[in-house]
mmCIF file of C-alpha atoms in Angstrom:
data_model
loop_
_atom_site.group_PDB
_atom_site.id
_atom_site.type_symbol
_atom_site.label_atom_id
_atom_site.label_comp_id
_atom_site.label_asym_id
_atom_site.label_seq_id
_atom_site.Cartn_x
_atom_site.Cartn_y
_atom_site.Cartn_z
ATOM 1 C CA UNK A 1 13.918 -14.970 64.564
ATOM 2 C CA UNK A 2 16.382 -13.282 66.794
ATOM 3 C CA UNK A 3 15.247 -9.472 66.865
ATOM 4 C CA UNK A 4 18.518 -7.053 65.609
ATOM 5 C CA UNK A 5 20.938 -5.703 68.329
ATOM 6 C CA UNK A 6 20.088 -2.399 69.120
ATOM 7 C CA UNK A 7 23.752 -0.818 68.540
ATOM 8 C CA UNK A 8 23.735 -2.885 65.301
ATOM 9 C CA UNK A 9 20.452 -1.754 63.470
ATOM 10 C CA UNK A 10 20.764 2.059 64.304
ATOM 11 C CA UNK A 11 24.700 1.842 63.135
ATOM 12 C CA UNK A 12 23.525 -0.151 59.673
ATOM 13 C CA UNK A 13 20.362 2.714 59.454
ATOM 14 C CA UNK A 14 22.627 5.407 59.808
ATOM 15 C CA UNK A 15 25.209 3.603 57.351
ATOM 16 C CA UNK A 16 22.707 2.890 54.897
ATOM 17 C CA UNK A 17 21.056 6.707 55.082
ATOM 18 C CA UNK A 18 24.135 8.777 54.792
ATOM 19 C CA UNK A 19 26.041 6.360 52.079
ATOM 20 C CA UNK A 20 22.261 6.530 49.618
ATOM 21 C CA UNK A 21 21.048 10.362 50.464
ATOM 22 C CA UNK A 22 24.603 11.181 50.314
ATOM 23 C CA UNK A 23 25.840 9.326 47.112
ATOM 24 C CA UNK A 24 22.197 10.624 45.292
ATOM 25 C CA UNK A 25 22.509 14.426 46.431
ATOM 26 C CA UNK A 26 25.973 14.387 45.136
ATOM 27 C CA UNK A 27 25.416 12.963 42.079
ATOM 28 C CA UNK A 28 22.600 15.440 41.604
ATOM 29 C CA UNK A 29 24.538 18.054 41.947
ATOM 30 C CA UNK A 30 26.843 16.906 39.376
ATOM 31 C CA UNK A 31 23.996 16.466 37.013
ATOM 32 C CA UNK A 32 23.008 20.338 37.752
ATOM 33 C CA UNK A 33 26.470 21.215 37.111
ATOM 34 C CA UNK A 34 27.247 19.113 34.388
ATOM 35 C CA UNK A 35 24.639 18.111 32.106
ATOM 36 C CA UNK A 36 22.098 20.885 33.321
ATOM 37 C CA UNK A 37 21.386 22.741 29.442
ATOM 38 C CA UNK A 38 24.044 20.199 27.722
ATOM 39 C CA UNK A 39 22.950 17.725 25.139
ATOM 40 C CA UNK A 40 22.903 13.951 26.477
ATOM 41 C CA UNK A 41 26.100 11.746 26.731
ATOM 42 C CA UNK A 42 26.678 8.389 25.978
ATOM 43 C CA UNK A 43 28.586 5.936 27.195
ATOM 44 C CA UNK A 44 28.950 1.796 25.877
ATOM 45 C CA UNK A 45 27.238 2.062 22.777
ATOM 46 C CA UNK A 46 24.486 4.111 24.027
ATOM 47 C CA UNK A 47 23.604 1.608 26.800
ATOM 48 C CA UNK A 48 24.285 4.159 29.428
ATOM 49 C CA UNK A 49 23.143 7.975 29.029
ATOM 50 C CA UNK A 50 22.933 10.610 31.230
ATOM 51 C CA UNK A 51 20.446 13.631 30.431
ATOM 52 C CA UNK A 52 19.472 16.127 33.205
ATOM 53 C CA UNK A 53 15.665 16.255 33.484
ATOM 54 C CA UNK A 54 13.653 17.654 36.397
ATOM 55 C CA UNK A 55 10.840 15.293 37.188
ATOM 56 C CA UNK A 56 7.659 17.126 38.451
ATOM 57 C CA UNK A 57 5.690 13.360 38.893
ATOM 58 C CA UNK A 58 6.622 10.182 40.818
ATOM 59 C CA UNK A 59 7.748 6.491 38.737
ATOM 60 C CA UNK A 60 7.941 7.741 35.066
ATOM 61 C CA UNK A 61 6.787 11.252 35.830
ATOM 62 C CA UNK A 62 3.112 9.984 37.117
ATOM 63 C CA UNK A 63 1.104 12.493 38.429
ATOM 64 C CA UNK A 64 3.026 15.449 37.101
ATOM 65 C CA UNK A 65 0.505 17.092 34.937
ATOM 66 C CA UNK A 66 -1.626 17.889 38.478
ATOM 67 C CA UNK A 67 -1.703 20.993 39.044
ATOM 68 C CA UNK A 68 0.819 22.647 41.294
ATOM 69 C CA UNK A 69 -1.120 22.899 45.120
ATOM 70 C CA UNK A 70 -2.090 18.686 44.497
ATOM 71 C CA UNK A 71 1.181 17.841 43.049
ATOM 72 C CA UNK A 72 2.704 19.605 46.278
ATOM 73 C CA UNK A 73 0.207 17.322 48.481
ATOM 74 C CA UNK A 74 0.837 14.168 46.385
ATOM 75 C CA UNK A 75 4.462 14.553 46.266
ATOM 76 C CA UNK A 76 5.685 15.890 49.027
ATOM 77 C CA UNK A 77 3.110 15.796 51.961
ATOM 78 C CA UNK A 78 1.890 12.046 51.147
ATOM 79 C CA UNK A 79 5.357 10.849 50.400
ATOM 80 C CA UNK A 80 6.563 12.356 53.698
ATOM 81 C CA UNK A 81 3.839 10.534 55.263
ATOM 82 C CA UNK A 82 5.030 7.183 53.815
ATOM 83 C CA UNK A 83 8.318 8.217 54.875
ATOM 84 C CA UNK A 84 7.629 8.766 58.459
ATOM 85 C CA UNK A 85 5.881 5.582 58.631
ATOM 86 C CA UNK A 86 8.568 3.349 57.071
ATOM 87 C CA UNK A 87 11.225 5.032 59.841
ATOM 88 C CA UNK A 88 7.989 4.428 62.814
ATOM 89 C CA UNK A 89 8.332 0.430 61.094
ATOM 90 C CA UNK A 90 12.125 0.386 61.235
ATOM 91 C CA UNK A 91 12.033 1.709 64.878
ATOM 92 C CA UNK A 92 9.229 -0.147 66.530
ATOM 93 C CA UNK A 93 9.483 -3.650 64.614
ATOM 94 C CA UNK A 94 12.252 -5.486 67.034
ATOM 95 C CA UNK A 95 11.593 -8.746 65.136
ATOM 96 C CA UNK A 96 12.061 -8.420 61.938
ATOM 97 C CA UNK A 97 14.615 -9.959 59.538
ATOM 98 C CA UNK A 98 17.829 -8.500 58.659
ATOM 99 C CA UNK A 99 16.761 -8.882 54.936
ATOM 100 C CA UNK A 100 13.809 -6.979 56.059
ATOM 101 C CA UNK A 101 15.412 -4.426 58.018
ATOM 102 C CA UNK A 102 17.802 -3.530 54.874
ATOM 103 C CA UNK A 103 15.141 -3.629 52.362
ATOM 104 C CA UNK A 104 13.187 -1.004 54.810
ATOM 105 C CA UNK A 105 16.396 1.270 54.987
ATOM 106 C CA UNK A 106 17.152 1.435 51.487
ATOM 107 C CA UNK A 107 13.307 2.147 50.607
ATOM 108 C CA UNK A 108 13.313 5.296 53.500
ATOM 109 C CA UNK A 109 17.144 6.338 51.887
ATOM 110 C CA UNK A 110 15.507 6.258 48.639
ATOM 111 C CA UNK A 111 12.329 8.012 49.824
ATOM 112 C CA UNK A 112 14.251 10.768 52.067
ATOM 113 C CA UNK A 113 16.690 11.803 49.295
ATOM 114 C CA UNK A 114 13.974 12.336 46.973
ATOM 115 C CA UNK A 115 11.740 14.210 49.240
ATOM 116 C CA UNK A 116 14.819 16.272 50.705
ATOM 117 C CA UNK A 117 14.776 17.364 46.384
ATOM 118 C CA UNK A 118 11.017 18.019 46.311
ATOM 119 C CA UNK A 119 11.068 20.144 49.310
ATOM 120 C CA UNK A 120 14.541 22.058 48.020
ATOM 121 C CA UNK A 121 13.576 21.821 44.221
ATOM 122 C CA UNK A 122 9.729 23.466 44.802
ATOM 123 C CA UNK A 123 8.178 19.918 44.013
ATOM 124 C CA UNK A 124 10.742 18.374 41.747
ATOM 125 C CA UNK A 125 13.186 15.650 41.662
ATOM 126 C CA UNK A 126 16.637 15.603 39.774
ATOM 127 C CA UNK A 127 16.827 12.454 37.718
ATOM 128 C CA UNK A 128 19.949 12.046 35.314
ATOM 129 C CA UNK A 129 20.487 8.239 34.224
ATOM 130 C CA UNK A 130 19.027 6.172 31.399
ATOM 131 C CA UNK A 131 19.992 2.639 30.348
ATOM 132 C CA UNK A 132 18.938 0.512 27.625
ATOM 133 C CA UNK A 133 19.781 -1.246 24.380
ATOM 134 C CA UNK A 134 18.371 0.388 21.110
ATOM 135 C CA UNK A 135 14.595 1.418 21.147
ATOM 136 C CA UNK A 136 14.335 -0.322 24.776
ATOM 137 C CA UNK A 137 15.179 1.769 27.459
ATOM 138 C CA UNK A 138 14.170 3.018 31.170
ATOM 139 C CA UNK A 139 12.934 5.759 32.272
ATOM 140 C CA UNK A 140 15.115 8.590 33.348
ATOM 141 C CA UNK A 141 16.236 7.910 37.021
ATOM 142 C CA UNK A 142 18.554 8.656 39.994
ATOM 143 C CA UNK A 143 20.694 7.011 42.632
ATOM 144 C CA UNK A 144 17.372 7.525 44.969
ATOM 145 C CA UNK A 145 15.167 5.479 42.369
ATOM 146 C CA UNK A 146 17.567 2.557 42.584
ATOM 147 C CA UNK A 147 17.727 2.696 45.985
ATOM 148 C CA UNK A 148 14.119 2.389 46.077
ATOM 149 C CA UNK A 149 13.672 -0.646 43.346
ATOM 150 C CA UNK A 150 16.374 -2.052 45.340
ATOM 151 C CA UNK A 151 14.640 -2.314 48.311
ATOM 152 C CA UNK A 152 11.243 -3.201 46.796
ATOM 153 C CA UNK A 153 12.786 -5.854 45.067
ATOM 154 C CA UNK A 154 14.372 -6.954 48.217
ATOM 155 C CA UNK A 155 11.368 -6.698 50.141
ATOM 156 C CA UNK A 156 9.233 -8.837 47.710
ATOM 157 C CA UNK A 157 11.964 -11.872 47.707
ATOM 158 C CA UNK A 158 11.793 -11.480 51.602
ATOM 159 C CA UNK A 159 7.873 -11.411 51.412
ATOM 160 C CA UNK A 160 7.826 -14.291 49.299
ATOM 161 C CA UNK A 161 10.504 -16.349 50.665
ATOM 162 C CA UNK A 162 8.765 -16.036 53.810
ATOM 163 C CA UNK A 163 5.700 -17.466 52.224
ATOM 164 C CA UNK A 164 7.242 -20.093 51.080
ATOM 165 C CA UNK A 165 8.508 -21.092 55.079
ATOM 166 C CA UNK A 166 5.077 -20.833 56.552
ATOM 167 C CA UNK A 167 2.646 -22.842 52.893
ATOM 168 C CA UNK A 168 1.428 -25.907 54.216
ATOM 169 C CA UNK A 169 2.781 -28.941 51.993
#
């Protein structure tokens, strides 16, 4: 594995950070202007609605009944650890793949946008999207969130692909 050129992964990092935090801030501040107090809209049937909702708690609001000093820690202090250390990963790991790398930058977009809302939003994140068909829907998420399952996804097929090179037959 040839390790990234150096111009080439700070230009896609810096690509990859300002195109997610600034396509979720923006769309957050849409939702704050637009659907902050409104009922919900619906779009397709109902597949698509967007509902303002400020989420106090991580993945489906976990960990947002704590109360307000360890939410602060959980959310903001632990996830700006995890932050640091996926940008430390994407700086000092010279050999990794690019399916690696870009999994990695969309996971710290992700991360950064919604911390950057945590710190601004005293502990809470914007979230403004729900899909689903009938009774089975998601949560209520952002443009940060998909970022995030995006590159988690991508980092699992990368994981296990890379299993899959190195099982004995």
């Amino acid at each position: 594995m040839r390790p990234i050129p150096y111009l080439a992964r700070w230009t896609a990092l810096a690509v990859v950070l300002v195109s997610c935090i600034g396509c979720d801030q923006i769309t957050k501040q849409l939702a704050v202007s637009q659907l902050k107090g409104q009922p919900a809209r619906t779009y397709w049937g109902g597949m698509v609605r967007l509902e303002y909702a400020e989420n106090p708690g991580a993945f489906l609001g976990l960990g947002g009944q704590l109360p307000p000093a360890a939410r602060w820690v959980a959310m903001v202090v632990c996830n700006g650890i995890v932050t640091a250390v996926i940008f430390a990963l994407l700086v000092a790991r010279r050999q990794v793949s690019l399916s690696a790398f870009a999994a990695a930058a969309l996971l710290l977009a992700g991360a950064l946008s919604n911390l950057i809302d945590r710190v601004r939003c005293d502990g809470l994140v914007i979230d403004f999207m729900n899909l689903g068909v009938g009774p089975l829907r998601t949560g209520i998420f952002n443009v940060a969130d998909v970022a995030i399952t995006a590159g988690a996804i991508c980092l699992a097929a990368t994981s296990f692909a890379a299993d899959e090179r190195t099982a004995p037959e």
